[in-house]
Coordinates of C-alpha atoms in Angstrom, one line a residue:
Chain A
M1 CA 11.4 7.1 -29.2
S2 CA 10.9 10.3 -27.2
L3 CA 8.5 11.1 -24.3
P4 CA 5.2 12.9 -25.1
A5 CA 5.3 16.5 -24.6
Y6 CA 3.8 16.6 -20.9
E7 CA 4.2 18.9 -18.4
P8 CA 3.9 17.4 -14.6
V9 CA 1.0 18.6 -12.7
L10 CA 0.7 16.2 -9.6
L11 CA 4.5 16.2 -9.1
K12 CA 5.6 19.2 -10.6
Y13 CA 6.5 20.5 -7.0
A14 CA 7.1 17.4 -5.4
N15 CA 9.9 16.8 -7.3
Q16 CA 11.9 19.7 -6.1
R17 CA 13.6 19.7 -3.1
G18 CA 12.2 22.3 -0.2
M19 CA 9.0 22.5 -2.0
H20 CA 7.0 20.8 0.7
T21 CA 6.6 23.9 2.9
L22 CA 3.7 26.3 3.4
E23 CA 5.7 29.2 2.3
A24 CA 6.7 27.3 -0.9
Y25 CA 3.2 26.4 -1.6
L26 CA 1.7 29.7 -1.1
A27 CA 4.4 31.3 -3.4
H28 CA 3.1 29.2 -6.4
G29 CA -0.5 30.2 -5.8
G30 CA -1.4 27.2 -3.4
Y31 CA -4.8 27.2 -1.5
G32 CA -5.7 29.6 -4.6
A33 CA -8.3 26.4 -5.9
A34 CA -9.7 25.6 -2.4
K35 CA -10.3 29.4 -1.8
K36 CA -12.2 29.5 -5.2
A37 CA -14.3 26.2 -4.3
L38 CA -15.2 27.5 -0.8
T39 CA -16.0 30.7 -1.5
T40 CA -17.5 31.0 -5.0
M41 CA -18.7 27.6 -6.0
K42 CA -21.8 25.4 -4.2
P43 CA -21.0 21.9 -2.8
A44 CA -22.9 20.5 -5.8
E45 CA -20.8 22.6 -8.4
V46 CA -17.7 21.3 -7.0
I47 CA -19.2 17.6 -7.4
Q48 CA -20.3 18.4 -10.7
A49 CA -16.9 19.7 -12.0
V50 CA -15.2 16.4 -10.6
K51 CA -17.8 14.6 -12.3
D52 CA -17.4 16.4 -15.6
S53 CA -13.5 15.9 -15.4
G54 CA -14.2 12.1 -15.4
L55 CA -11.5 11.7 -12.5
R56 CA -11.6 8.0 -11.4
G57 CA -10.4 7.0 -8.3
R58 CA -6.4 6.1 -8.3
G59 CA -6.4 3.6 -5.4
G60 CA -7.0 0.5 -7.4
A61 CA -11.2 0.1 -8.4
G62 CA -11.1 3.1 -10.7
F63 CA -14.5 4.3 -9.7
P64 CA -15.3 7.8 -10.9
C65 CA -14.8 9.9 -8.1
G66 CA -17.6 12.5 -8.6
M67 CA -20.2 10.0 -8.7
K68 CA -18.6 8.2 -5.4
W69 CA -19.1 11.7 -4.0
S70 CA -22.5 12.2 -5.0
F71 CA -23.4 8.8 -3.1
V72 CA -23.7 10.9 0.3
P73 CA -27.0 11.1 1.5
P74 CA -28.7 14.7 1.9
P75 CA -28.7 15.8 5.5
D76 CA -32.7 15.7 5.4
R77 CA -32.3 12.1 5.0
V78 CA -29.4 11.2 7.0
P79 CA -28.2 14.1 9.7
G80 CA -25.3 14.1 11.9
P81 CA -21.5 14.5 10.7
R82 CA -19.9 13.5 7.6
Y83 CA -16.3 12.1 7.3
L84 CA -13.6 12.0 4.5
C85 CA -10.9 9.4 4.8
V86 CA -7.8 9.6 2.7
N87 CA -6.4 6.3 2.1
A88 CA -2.8 6.8 2.3
D89 CA -2.1 3.1 3.3
E90 CA -0.5 2.2 0.0
S91 CA 0.5 -1.2 0.4
E92 CA -0.2 -3.0 -2.9
P93 CA 3.2 -4.8 -4.1
G94 CA 4.8 -2.5 -6.9
T95 CA 2.7 0.7 -5.9
F96 CA 4.8 3.7 -4.3
K97 CA 3.0 6.6 -5.6
D98 CA 1.2 8.3 -2.9
R99 CA 4.3 8.5 -0.8
Y100 CA 6.0 11.0 -3.0
I101 CA 3.1 13.2 -3.0
M102 CA 2.6 13.2 1.0
E103 CA 6.5 13.6 1.0
G104 CA 7.3 16.3 -1.7
D105 CA 3.9 18.3 -1.8
P106 CA 1.7 17.6 1.2
H107 CA -0.1 20.8 1.0
E108 CA -1.5 19.8 -2.3
L109 CA -3.1 16.9 -0.5
L110 CA -4.3 18.8 1.9
E111 CA -5.7 21.7 -0.6
G112 CA -7.5 18.8 -2.1
I113 CA -9.1 17.4 1.2
I114 CA -10.3 20.9 2.0
I115 CA -12.1 20.9 -1.4
A116 CA -13.6 17.4 -1.0
C117 CA -14.5 18.2 2.7
Y118 CA -16.9 21.2 1.4
A119 CA -18.0 19.1 -1.7
I120 CA -19.3 16.3 0.4
G121 CA -20.4 18.2 3.7
A122 CA -17.7 17.0 6.0
N123 CA -16.1 18.9 8.5
T124 CA -13.7 16.2 9.6
A125 CA -11.0 14.5 7.4
Y126 CA -8.4 11.7 8.4
I127 CA -5.5 10.8 6.7
Y128 CA -4.9 7.1 7.1
I129 CA -1.4 6.7 6.6
R130 CA 0.6 3.3 6.7
G131 CA 2.9 3.2 9.7
E132 CA 5.9 2.1 7.9
L133 CA 5.8 5.3 6.1
V134 CA 7.1 7.6 9.0
L135 CA 9.0 10.3 7.2
A136 CA 5.9 10.7 5.0
A137 CA 3.8 10.9 8.2
K138 CA 5.9 13.3 9.8
I139 CA 5.9 15.7 7.1
L140 CA 2.2 15.8 6.7
E141 CA 1.7 16.2 10.3
K142 CA 3.9 19.3 10.2
A143 CA 2.1 20.6 7.2
V144 CA -1.3 20.1 8.9
E145 CA 0.0 22.3 11.7
E146 CA 1.2 24.9 9.3
A147 CA -2.0 24.7 7.6
Y148 CA -4.0 25.2 10.9
R149 CA -1.6 28.2 11.5
H150 CA -2.5 29.8 8.2
G151 CA -6.2 29.4 8.6
A152 CA -6.7 27.1 5.4
L153 CA -7.8 24.4 8.2
G154 CA -9.6 24.9 11.2
P155 CA -13.1 26.6 11.9
N156 CA -13.1 29.0 9.0
A157 CA -11.1 27.6 6.6
L158 CA -9.8 30.0 4.1
G159 CA -12.4 32.5 5.4
S160 CA -15.1 30.8 4.0
G161 CA -16.8 30.0 7.6
F162 CA -16.6 26.4 6.6
R163 CA -15.2 24.1 9.2
V164 CA -12.4 21.6 8.1
D165 CA -10.4 19.8 10.9
C166 CA -7.5 17.1 9.6
T167 CA -5.9 14.3 11.5
V168 CA -2.9 12.1 10.3
H169 CA -3.8 8.6 11.9
R170 CA -1.0 6.1 11.5
G171 CA -1.5 2.4 11.0
A172 CA 0.8 -0.2 11.9
G173 CA 1.6 -2.8 9.3
A174 CA -1.5 -4.2 8.0
Y175 CA -2.2 -4.4 4.2
I176 CA -5.6 -5.0 4.8
C177 CA -6.3 -1.4 5.9
G178 CA -6.0 -0.5 2.4
E179 CA -9.2 -1.8 2.0
E180 CA -11.8 0.8 2.5
T181 CA -13.8 -0.9 5.2
G182 CA -10.8 -2.2 6.5
L183 CA -9.6 1.2 6.8
L184 CA -12.7 2.0 8.7
S185 CA -12.4 -0.3 11.1
S186 CA -8.6 0.2 11.7
L187 CA -9.6 3.9 12.1
E188 CA -11.8 3.3 14.8
G189 CA -9.6 1.8 17.0
G190 CA -10.0 -2.0 16.0
R191 CA -8.5 -4.8 14.2
G192 CA -8.5 -4.1 10.5
Y193 CA -11.5 -6.4 9.4
P194 CA -13.4 -5.4 6.3
R195 CA -17.1 -5.1 6.6
I196 CA -19.8 -6.4 4.3
K197 CA -20.9 -3.9 1.6
P198 CA -23.8 -2.5 1.4
P199 CA -24.3 -0.9 3.4
F200 CA -21.6 1.1 1.6
P201 CA -19.4 3.8 3.4
A202 CA -20.9 6.5 1.6
V203 CA -24.2 5.9 3.8
V204 CA -22.9 3.9 6.8
G205 CA -18.9 4.7 7.3
A206 CA -16.4 5.8 9.9
F207 CA -18.2 5.9 13.3
G208 CA -21.3 5.1 11.7
H209 CA -21.7 8.4 9.6
P210 CA -21.5 8.9 5.9
T211 CA -17.9 8.6 4.8
I212 CA -16.3 9.0 1.5
I213 CA -12.7 7.2 1.1
N214 CA -10.4 8.5 -1.9
N215 CA -6.8 7.6 -2.3
V216 CA -4.2 10.3 -2.0
E217 CA -3.7 10.6 -5.8
T218 CA -7.2 10.8 -6.5
I219 CA -7.3 14.0 -3.9
A220 CA -4.4 15.2 -5.1
N221 CA -6.0 15.7 -8.4
V222 CA -8.9 17.9 -7.5
P223 CA -7.3 21.4 -6.8
H224 CA -6.0 21.1 -10.4
I225 CA -9.5 20.2 -11.8
I226 CA -11.1 23.2 -9.7
E227 CA -8.2 25.5 -10.6
R228 CA -7.9 24.7 -14.7
G229 CA -11.6 23.3 -15.1
A230 CA -12.9 19.9 -16.2
A231 CA -12.5 20.5 -19.9
W232 CA -8.5 20.7 -19.3
F233 CA -8.5 17.5 -17.2
K234 CA -10.5 15.6 -20.0
S235 CA -7.9 17.1 -22.5
V236 CA -4.7 15.2 -20.6
G237 CA -4.7 11.7 -22.0
P238 CA -7.9 9.9 -23.6
S239 CA -10.9 11.5 -22.9
D240 CA -12.8 8.5 -21.8
D241 CA -9.9 7.8 -19.3
P242 CA -8.4 11.2 -18.6
G243 CA -6.3 12.8 -16.6
P244 CA -2.6 13.3 -15.2
K245 CA -1.0 10.0 -13.7
I246 CA 1.9 8.8 -11.4
Y247 CA 2.9 5.5 -13.2
C248 CA 5.1 3.0 -10.6
I249 CA 7.4 0.9 -12.2
S250 CA 9.4 -1.7 -10.5
G251 CA 11.4 -5.3 -11.5
H252 CA 13.6 -5.7 -14.6
V253 CA 14.1 -2.3 -15.9
K254 CA 17.2 0.0 -16.2
K255 CA 15.3 2.8 -14.1
P256 CA 12.7 1.8 -11.9
G257 CA 10.7 4.5 -10.4
Y258 CA 7.7 6.6 -10.5
Y259 CA 7.2 8.9 -13.5
E260 CA 4.2 11.4 -14.1
G261 CA 2.4 11.2 -17.6
P262 CA -0.9 11.6 -18.8
M263 CA -3.0 8.6 -18.7
G264 CA -2.9 5.9 -21.5
I265 CA 0.6 5.7 -22.2
T266 CA 1.6 2.3 -23.4
I267 CA 3.6 -0.3 -21.2
R268 CA 6.2 -0.3 -24.1
S269 CA 6.6 3.5 -23.7
L270 CA 6.7 3.1 -19.7
I271 CA 9.6 0.6 -20.3
H272 CA 11.6 2.2 -22.7
D273 CA 10.9 6.0 -22.7
Y274 CA 10.4 6.5 -19.2
A275 CA 12.3 3.7 -17.2
G276 CA 15.2 3.1 -19.5
G277 CA 14.4 -0.1 -21.1
M278 CA 14.9 -3.7 -19.9
M279 CA 17.7 -4.4 -17.2
D280 CA 20.5 -6.2 -18.9
E281 CA 18.7 -6.3 -22.2
R282 CA 17.1 -9.4 -21.5
P283 CA 13.9 -10.3 -23.3
L284 CA 10.5 -9.5 -21.1
K285 CA 8.4 -12.4 -19.8
A286 CA 5.3 -11.3 -18.2
I287 CA 3.7 -7.9 -17.3
I288 CA 2.1 -7.4 -14.1
A289 CA 0.2 -4.0 -15.2
G290 CA -1.4 -2.8 -12.1
G291 CA 0.1 -4.2 -8.9
S292 CA 0.2 -7.8 -7.6
S293 CA -3.1 -8.5 -7.6
C294 CA -3.7 -7.9 -11.3
P295 CA -3.6 -10.8 -13.9
W296 CA -0.7 -11.1 -15.5
I297 CA -0.2 -10.8 -19.2
A298 CA 2.3 -11.7 -22.1
P299 CA 4.8 -9.6 -23.7
D300 CA 2.5 -9.3 -26.7
K301 CA 0.3 -6.9 -24.9
I302 CA 3.3 -4.5 -24.5
D303 CA 1.4 -2.1 -26.7
T304 CA -1.6 -1.7 -24.7
P305 CA -2.1 1.8 -23.3
L306 CA -2.1 2.1 -19.3
G307 CA -5.6 2.9 -18.4
F308 CA -8.9 1.2 -16.4
E309 CA -10.5 0.6 -19.9
S310 CA -7.9 -0.8 -22.1
L311 CA -6.4 -3.1 -19.6
K312 CA -10.0 -4.5 -19.3
K313 CA -9.7 -5.3 -22.6
V314 CA -6.9 -7.7 -22.5
K315 CA -8.0 -9.2 -18.7
T316 CA -6.0 -7.4 -16.4
M317 CA -6.7 -4.6 -14.7
F318 CA -4.8 -1.0 -14.1
G319 CA -5.1 -1.3 -10.5
S320 CA -3.1 1.1 -8.6
A321 CA -0.9 1.7 -11.6
G322 CA 1.9 -0.5 -10.2
T323 CA 3.6 -2.1 -13.1
I324 CA 6.1 -5.2 -12.4
I325 CA 8.4 -6.0 -15.3
L326 CA 9.6 -9.7 -14.9
N327 CA 12.2 -10.7 -17.7
D328 CA 13.2 -14.3 -18.8
S329 CA 15.2 -14.9 -15.6
V330 CA 12.2 -15.1 -13.6
C331 CA 10.7 -18.4 -12.7
V332 CA 6.7 -18.3 -12.9
V333 CA 6.1 -20.7 -10.2
D334 CA 8.7 -19.0 -7.9
A335 CA 7.3 -15.5 -8.4
M336 CA 3.9 -16.9 -8.2
W337 CA 5.0 -18.3 -4.8
N338 CA 6.1 -15.0 -3.7
I339 CA 2.9 -13.3 -4.5
L340 CA 0.9 -16.0 -2.5
R341 CA 2.7 -15.7 0.6
F342 CA 2.2 -12.2 0.5
Y343 CA -1.5 -12.6 0.5
A344 CA -1.4 -15.5 2.8
H345 CA 0.3 -13.1 5.0
E346 CA -1.9 -10.3 4.9
S347 CA -5.3 -12.3 4.8
C348 CA -7.1 -10.6 8.0
G349 CA -8.6 -14.2 8.5
Q350 CA -12.3 -13.6 8.9
C351 CA -13.7 -15.3 5.7
T352 CA -12.1 -19.4 5.6
P353 CA -12.2 -19.3 1.7
C354 CA -9.3 -16.3 2.0
R355 CA -7.7 -17.5 5.1
E356 CA -7.4 -21.3 4.2
G357 CA -7.2 -20.5 0.4
T358 CA -4.3 -17.9 0.2
G359 CA -2.2 -20.3 2.5
W360 CA -3.0 -23.2 0.7
L361 CA -2.1 -21.8 -2.7
A362 CA 1.2 -20.3 -1.4
Q363 CA 1.8 -23.9 0.0
I364 CA 1.1 -25.6 -3.3
F365 CA 3.3 -23.3 -5.1
E366 CA 6.0 -23.9 -2.8
R367 CA 5.7 -27.5 -2.9
I368 CA 5.6 -27.3 -6.8
E369 CA 8.7 -25.2 -6.9
K370 CA 10.8 -27.5 -4.7
G371 CA 10.2 -30.5 -6.9
G372 CA 7.1 -31.9 -5.0
G373 CA 4.4 -31.6 -7.8
R374 CA 1.5 -33.4 -8.4
E375 CA -0.4 -34.5 -11.4
D376 CA -3.5 -33.2 -10.0
D377 CA -2.2 -29.9 -8.6
I378 CA -3.1 -27.5 -11.5
A379 CA -6.9 -28.9 -10.9
T380 CA -6.9 -28.5 -7.1
I381 CA -5.4 -25.0 -7.5
L382 CA -7.9 -23.7 -10.0
D383 CA -10.7 -25.5 -8.0
V384 CA -9.3 -23.4 -4.8
C385 CA -9.2 -20.3 -6.9
D386 CA -12.8 -20.9 -7.8
N387 CA -13.9 -20.9 -4.1
M388 CA -12.2 -18.0 -3.3
R389 CA -13.8 -15.6 -5.9
G390 CA -16.6 -13.4 -5.0
K391 CA -17.2 -15.4 -1.6
T392 CA -15.5 -13.4 0.9
I393 CA -16.4 -9.8 2.6
C394 CA -13.8 -8.0 0.7
V395 CA -11.7 -8.8 -2.4
L396 CA -8.2 -9.5 -0.9
S397 CA -9.2 -13.5 -1.9
D398 CA -10.1 -12.2 -5.3
A399 CA -7.2 -10.4 -5.6
A400 CA -4.7 -13.8 -4.6
A401 CA -7.0 -15.8 -7.0
W402 CA -6.8 -13.6 -10.0
P403 CA -3.0 -13.8 -10.9
V404 CA -2.8 -17.3 -10.4
Q405 CA -6.1 -18.0 -12.6
S406 CA -4.3 -15.6 -15.4
I407 CA -1.5 -18.1 -15.4
L408 CA -3.0 -21.4 -15.3
D409 CA -6.9 -21.0 -16.3
V410 CA -6.7 -21.3 -20.3
K411 CA -10.1 -20.9 -20.8
N412 CA -10.9 -17.6 -19.1
Y413 CA -7.3 -15.9 -19.6
P414 CA -5.8 -16.7 -23.0
D415 CA -2.4 -15.6 -22.0
A416 CA -2.4 -18.5 -19.4
A417 CA -1.3 -20.7 -22.4
I418 CA 2.2 -18.8 -22.2
F419 CA 2.9 -19.3 -18.6
R420 CA 0.9 -22.6 -18.0
P421 CA 3.7 -24.9 -19.7
E422 CA 6.3 -23.7 -17.2
V423 CA 4.2 -24.7 -14.4
E424 CA 3.5 -28.3 -15.7
A425 CA 7.3 -28.6 -16.6
H426 CA 8.0 -27.9 -12.7
I427 CA 5.0 -30.8 -11.9
R428 CA 6.4 -33.0 -14.9
E429 CA 10.3 -33.0 -14.0
K430 CA 9.9 -33.0 -10.3
K431 CA 12.1 -29.7 -9.9
C432 CA 12.4 -26.1 -11.0
P433 CA 13.6 -26.1 -14.4
M434 CA 15.4 -22.7 -14.1
G435 CA 17.2 -24.3 -10.8
K436 CA 15.5 -21.6 -8.6
H437 CA 15.3 -23.9 -5.7
A438 CA 17.0 -27.3 -5.2
P439 CA 14.6 -30.0 -5.1
A440 CA 13.7 -29.9 -1.6
F441 CA 10.7 -32.0 -1.2
K442 CA 11.4 -35.5 -0.4
E443 CA 14.2 -34.5 2.2
A444 CA 11.8 -32.1 3.6
V445 CA 9.3 -34.6 4.0
R446 CA 11.4 -37.2 5.5
Q447 CA 12.7 -34.5 8.0
H448 CA 9.6 -32.5 9.0
G449 CA 6.9 -35.1 7.8
R450 CA 6.0 -32.0 5.6
I451 CA 7.4 -28.7 4.4
S452 CA 7.5 -25.4 6.0
P453 CA 4.1 -24.8 7.0
R454 CA 2.8 -21.0 6.8
L455 CA 5.5 -18.7 5.7
V456 CA 8.8 -18.1 5.7
V457 CA 8.1 -14.6 6.2
Chain B
M1 CA 7.4 -3.3 35.9
S2 CA 4.7 -0.7 35.5
F3 CA 4.0 1.4 32.6
T4 CA 2.7 5.3 32.9
F5 CA 2.9 7.8 30.2
T6 CA 5.1 10.8 30.8
P7 CA 3.0 13.5 31.5
E8 CA 4.1 15.3 28.0
R9 CA 2.9 12.0 26.2
R10 CA -0.4 11.8 28.4
A11 CA -1.1 15.4 27.4
K12 CA -0.6 14.5 23.6
L13 CA -3.0 11.5 24.0
D14 CA -5.3 13.4 25.9
A15 CA -5.4 15.9 22.8
L16 CA -5.3 13.1 20.4
V17 CA -8.5 11.6 22.1
T18 CA -10.4 15.0 21.0
R19 CA -9.7 14.3 17.5
Y20 CA -12.1 11.4 17.2
P21 CA -15.7 11.1 18.1
K22 CA -15.1 8.1 20.3
K23 CA -12.3 7.7 22.7
Q24 CA -11.2 4.3 21.4
A25 CA -10.1 5.4 18.1
A26 CA -7.0 6.9 19.6
L27 CA -6.2 3.4 20.5
L28 CA -3.6 2.8 17.4
P29 CA -2.2 6.2 18.2
A30 CA -1.8 5.6 21.8
L31 CA 0.1 2.2 21.0
R32 CA 2.8 4.5 19.0
L33 CA 3.2 6.7 21.9
A34 CA 3.6 3.9 24.2
E35 CA 6.3 2.4 21.7
E36 CA 7.9 5.7 21.5
Q37 CA 8.3 6.2 25.2
A38 CA 9.5 2.6 26.2
G39 CA 10.9 1.3 22.6
C40 CA 8.5 -1.5 22.4
I41 CA 4.9 -2.4 23.9
D42 CA 4.4 -4.7 26.6
F43 CA 1.5 -6.1 28.8
D44 CA 1.8 -3.2 31.2
A45 CA 1.6 -0.5 28.7
M46 CA -1.5 -2.2 27.1
E47 CA -3.4 -2.1 30.3
H48 CA -2.6 1.6 30.9
I49 CA -4.0 2.2 27.6
A50 CA -7.0 0.2 28.0
E51 CA -7.6 2.1 31.4
I52 CA -7.1 5.5 29.9
L53 CA -9.2 4.7 26.7
D54 CA -12.1 2.8 28.3
V55 CA -11.6 -0.7 26.6
S56 CA -10.9 -3.9 28.1
P57 CA -7.1 -4.9 28.2
A58 CA -7.9 -7.8 25.9
K59 CA -9.3 -5.8 23.5
V60 CA -6.2 -3.7 23.3
L61 CA -4.1 -7.1 22.8
G62 CA -6.4 -8.0 20.1
V63 CA -5.6 -4.9 18.4
F64 CA -2.0 -4.9 18.9
T65 CA -1.4 -8.6 17.7
F66 CA -3.2 -7.7 14.3
Y67 CA -0.7 -5.2 13.5
T68 CA 2.8 -6.4 12.3
H69 CA 4.3 -3.4 12.8
Y70 CA 4.5 -2.6 16.7
R71 CA 7.5 -3.4 18.5
R72 CA 7.4 -6.3 20.8
P73 CA 9.4 -6.6 23.9
G74 CA 13.1 -8.2 23.1
T75 CA 13.3 -6.2 19.9
G76 CA 16.9 -5.1 19.5
K77 CA 18.0 -1.6 19.2
F78 CA 18.1 -1.8 15.3
L79 CA 15.3 -3.3 14.0
V80 CA 16.3 -4.7 10.5
Q81 CA 13.5 -5.2 8.1
V82 CA 14.1 -6.3 4.8
C83 CA 11.2 -6.3 2.1
A84 CA 10.9 -9.5 0.8
T85 CA 8.1 -9.1 -1.5
L86 CA 8.0 -9.3 -5.5
P87 CA 9.4 -6.0 -6.8
C88 CA 12.4 -6.3 -4.3
A89 CA 12.8 -10.0 -4.5
L90 CA 13.0 -9.6 -8.6
R91 CA 16.1 -7.2 -7.2
G92 CA 17.8 -9.4 -5.0
A93 CA 16.1 -9.2 -1.7
E94 CA 16.8 -12.9 -1.1
S95 CA 20.7 -12.1 -1.1
V96 CA 20.4 -8.8 0.9
F97 CA 18.7 -10.9 3.5
D98 CA 21.5 -13.9 3.6
R99 CA 24.2 -11.2 3.9
L100 CA 22.4 -9.3 6.5
A101 CA 21.9 -12.7 8.3
S102 CA 25.7 -13.8 7.9
E103 CA 27.2 -10.5 8.6
L104 CA 25.0 -10.3 12.0
G105 CA 25.0 -14.2 12.7
I106 CA 21.2 -14.2 13.3
G107 CA 18.5 -15.6 11.1
Q108 CA 14.6 -14.5 10.5
D109 CA 13.2 -12.9 13.6
E110 CA 16.3 -13.4 15.6
T111 CA 18.3 -10.5 18.0
T112 CA 22.1 -10.3 18.4
K113 CA 23.2 -11.3 21.6
D114 CA 24.4 -7.8 22.4
G115 CA 20.6 -6.7 21.9
M116 CA 21.8 -4.4 18.9
F117 CA 20.1 -5.8 15.8
T118 CA 16.9 -7.7 15.4
L119 CA 16.7 -9.1 11.6
K120 CA 13.0 -9.7 10.1
K121 CA 11.9 -10.1 6.5
V122 CA 8.7 -8.3 5.9
E123 CA 6.2 -7.8 3.4
C124 CA 5.9 -4.7 0.7
L125 CA 7.2 -1.4 2.0
A126 CA 6.2 0.5 -1.2
S127 CA 9.5 1.4 -2.0
C128 CA 9.4 -1.1 -5.0
G129 CA 11.0 1.8 -7.3
S130 CA 14.3 1.9 -5.2
A131 CA 14.5 -1.9 -4.4
V132 CA 15.8 -3.6 -2.6
C133 CA 14.6 -1.5 0.4
V134 CA 15.6 -2.1 4.1
Q135 CA 13.6 -0.5 6.7
V136 CA 15.8 0.1 9.9
N137 CA 13.5 1.6 12.8
D138 CA 11.8 4.9 11.1
D139 CA 14.2 5.2 8.3
Y140 CA 14.3 3.6 4.8
Y141 CA 17.4 2.4 3.1
E142 CA 17.1 2.1 -0.5
N143 CA 18.5 0.7 -3.5
I144 CA 20.4 -1.8 -1.4
T145 CA 22.5 -4.6 -2.9
A146 CA 24.3 -7.5 -0.7
D147 CA 27.6 -5.7 -1.4
K148 CA 26.0 -2.4 0.4
V149 CA 25.3 -4.6 3.5
P150 CA 28.4 -4.6 5.4
D151 CA 28.7 -0.6 4.9
L152 CA 24.9 -0.4 6.3
I153 CA 25.9 -2.3 9.1
R154 CA 29.0 -0.1 9.8
Q155 CA 26.7 3.2 9.5
L156 CA 24.3 1.6 12.0
K157 CA 26.9 0.6 14.4
E158 CA 28.3 4.4 14.3
K159 CA 25.0 5.8 14.9
K160 CA 24.9 3.8 18.7

């Protein structure tokens, strides 16, 4: 097999060394799209162009970007400032694409920010970047400085008379701040607690004012749409779910990494054409298509195209395009325990179903893995999941329950029939059949009364 | 021991405050500045920040404890954080951590006697394509295997 003919758009320059400077960006026509938008188009025309392109948010939910922008109420209805927040809190396990845009081509992002600000009438933009990404934050801060000096940012952005200010705001290691309202709470200087919606941020957002929150990759697409037109964008990949896309692939493949291609390449193509095939030629056991919160799918779904609509059809999600590949050496219970430990650690603790549910699930999976499985465990797990879904302020709780249900709930997830027997075997045999963890349950109970409470991490 | 921002950092913070419509929004960046200055954030620094930003010290403590990435007092010179989330776990994060633990002679969340290294298992560092990822202070060390651990430690020791 060979790669489809495709010229990178988002990472064209990011993949080349030294192209992160303003000088390099200007040399290949940078800030031309922003100038075009700000000086020759009306904000409504910019929004219409993005709507026409069919660009869907790249942060996880896949919400149509242009439509989101149009939710900002007109100034006569809600006066006062508007804000743009760029979500660079990339934390979904399996996802690592935004980092490379910010490190390799930060001005591409800034140009998108200028255009987006103009479209929604925001004079201020904040880039909320996760605290761990120190290098990316430094590069971005430098780029912002350069952009101010160039006059792309500031009171008279690119000579248009429109003011755009941009600030890089560093987070400090909380997954929940990637949730849009958690991000706002954190931006305002508080604990990263998500807020109840409605009101949606587009109406009541940062500092109580209308705010649009977009993912880095979404914003990075905007200058290209303005420059080349909505029709061009629609022609890349499937027309109902189009555009250039950065895929992340990790786990058991020969060349894990990030690859740009058109939307809608198949999982098979991503594994074999881009990532060099399965590691050690071992067979595929499970696919997590879009990041750790996505329901698992079985190997027979390998020819499914990666896209928001196509993956919905096989009962999973495209999420933030963080494909994790598991081969036959993986123990389903062990891997799920790892995922659940993550969610238990990252739950903000506001809502009981999530705070308790994620911890319970992690503990039950740990117990099963270590040989302490009980007959009614699966029923208990599904009951807990049921109480976690749709009952909390944000979807972290759902995100923890989805993968679990996808391996156990045969009624709603057909592929659970593939994975469930392995969990049952753990419980029946009172040990991990793959020998990942030696039975420790009885011994641990004897010593401590119970096994490790909350987490190893 | 009391904490006061150096004049340069104070100027930086004052400039930062103007970037937000509310003073309090500069809390996270202010904590970063304190961390940068003192190497960690202690109660004195939190009180100082509270005073500058017009919030209660309890509020600052509440925010500080919500986030895992700020350095607590007692952290070693090199904070070694091993990503243990699924994509890294699939590529051997456990063995990297074990090797680090045995080479350094410390366990999870412990610091070596000489105050040089603190070892931590952490959740996803967004470097899944170059697993296993180990973050040491500000830097990412990627594609780490258990075999590369002694070399990594040697490199760090030479850095001083």
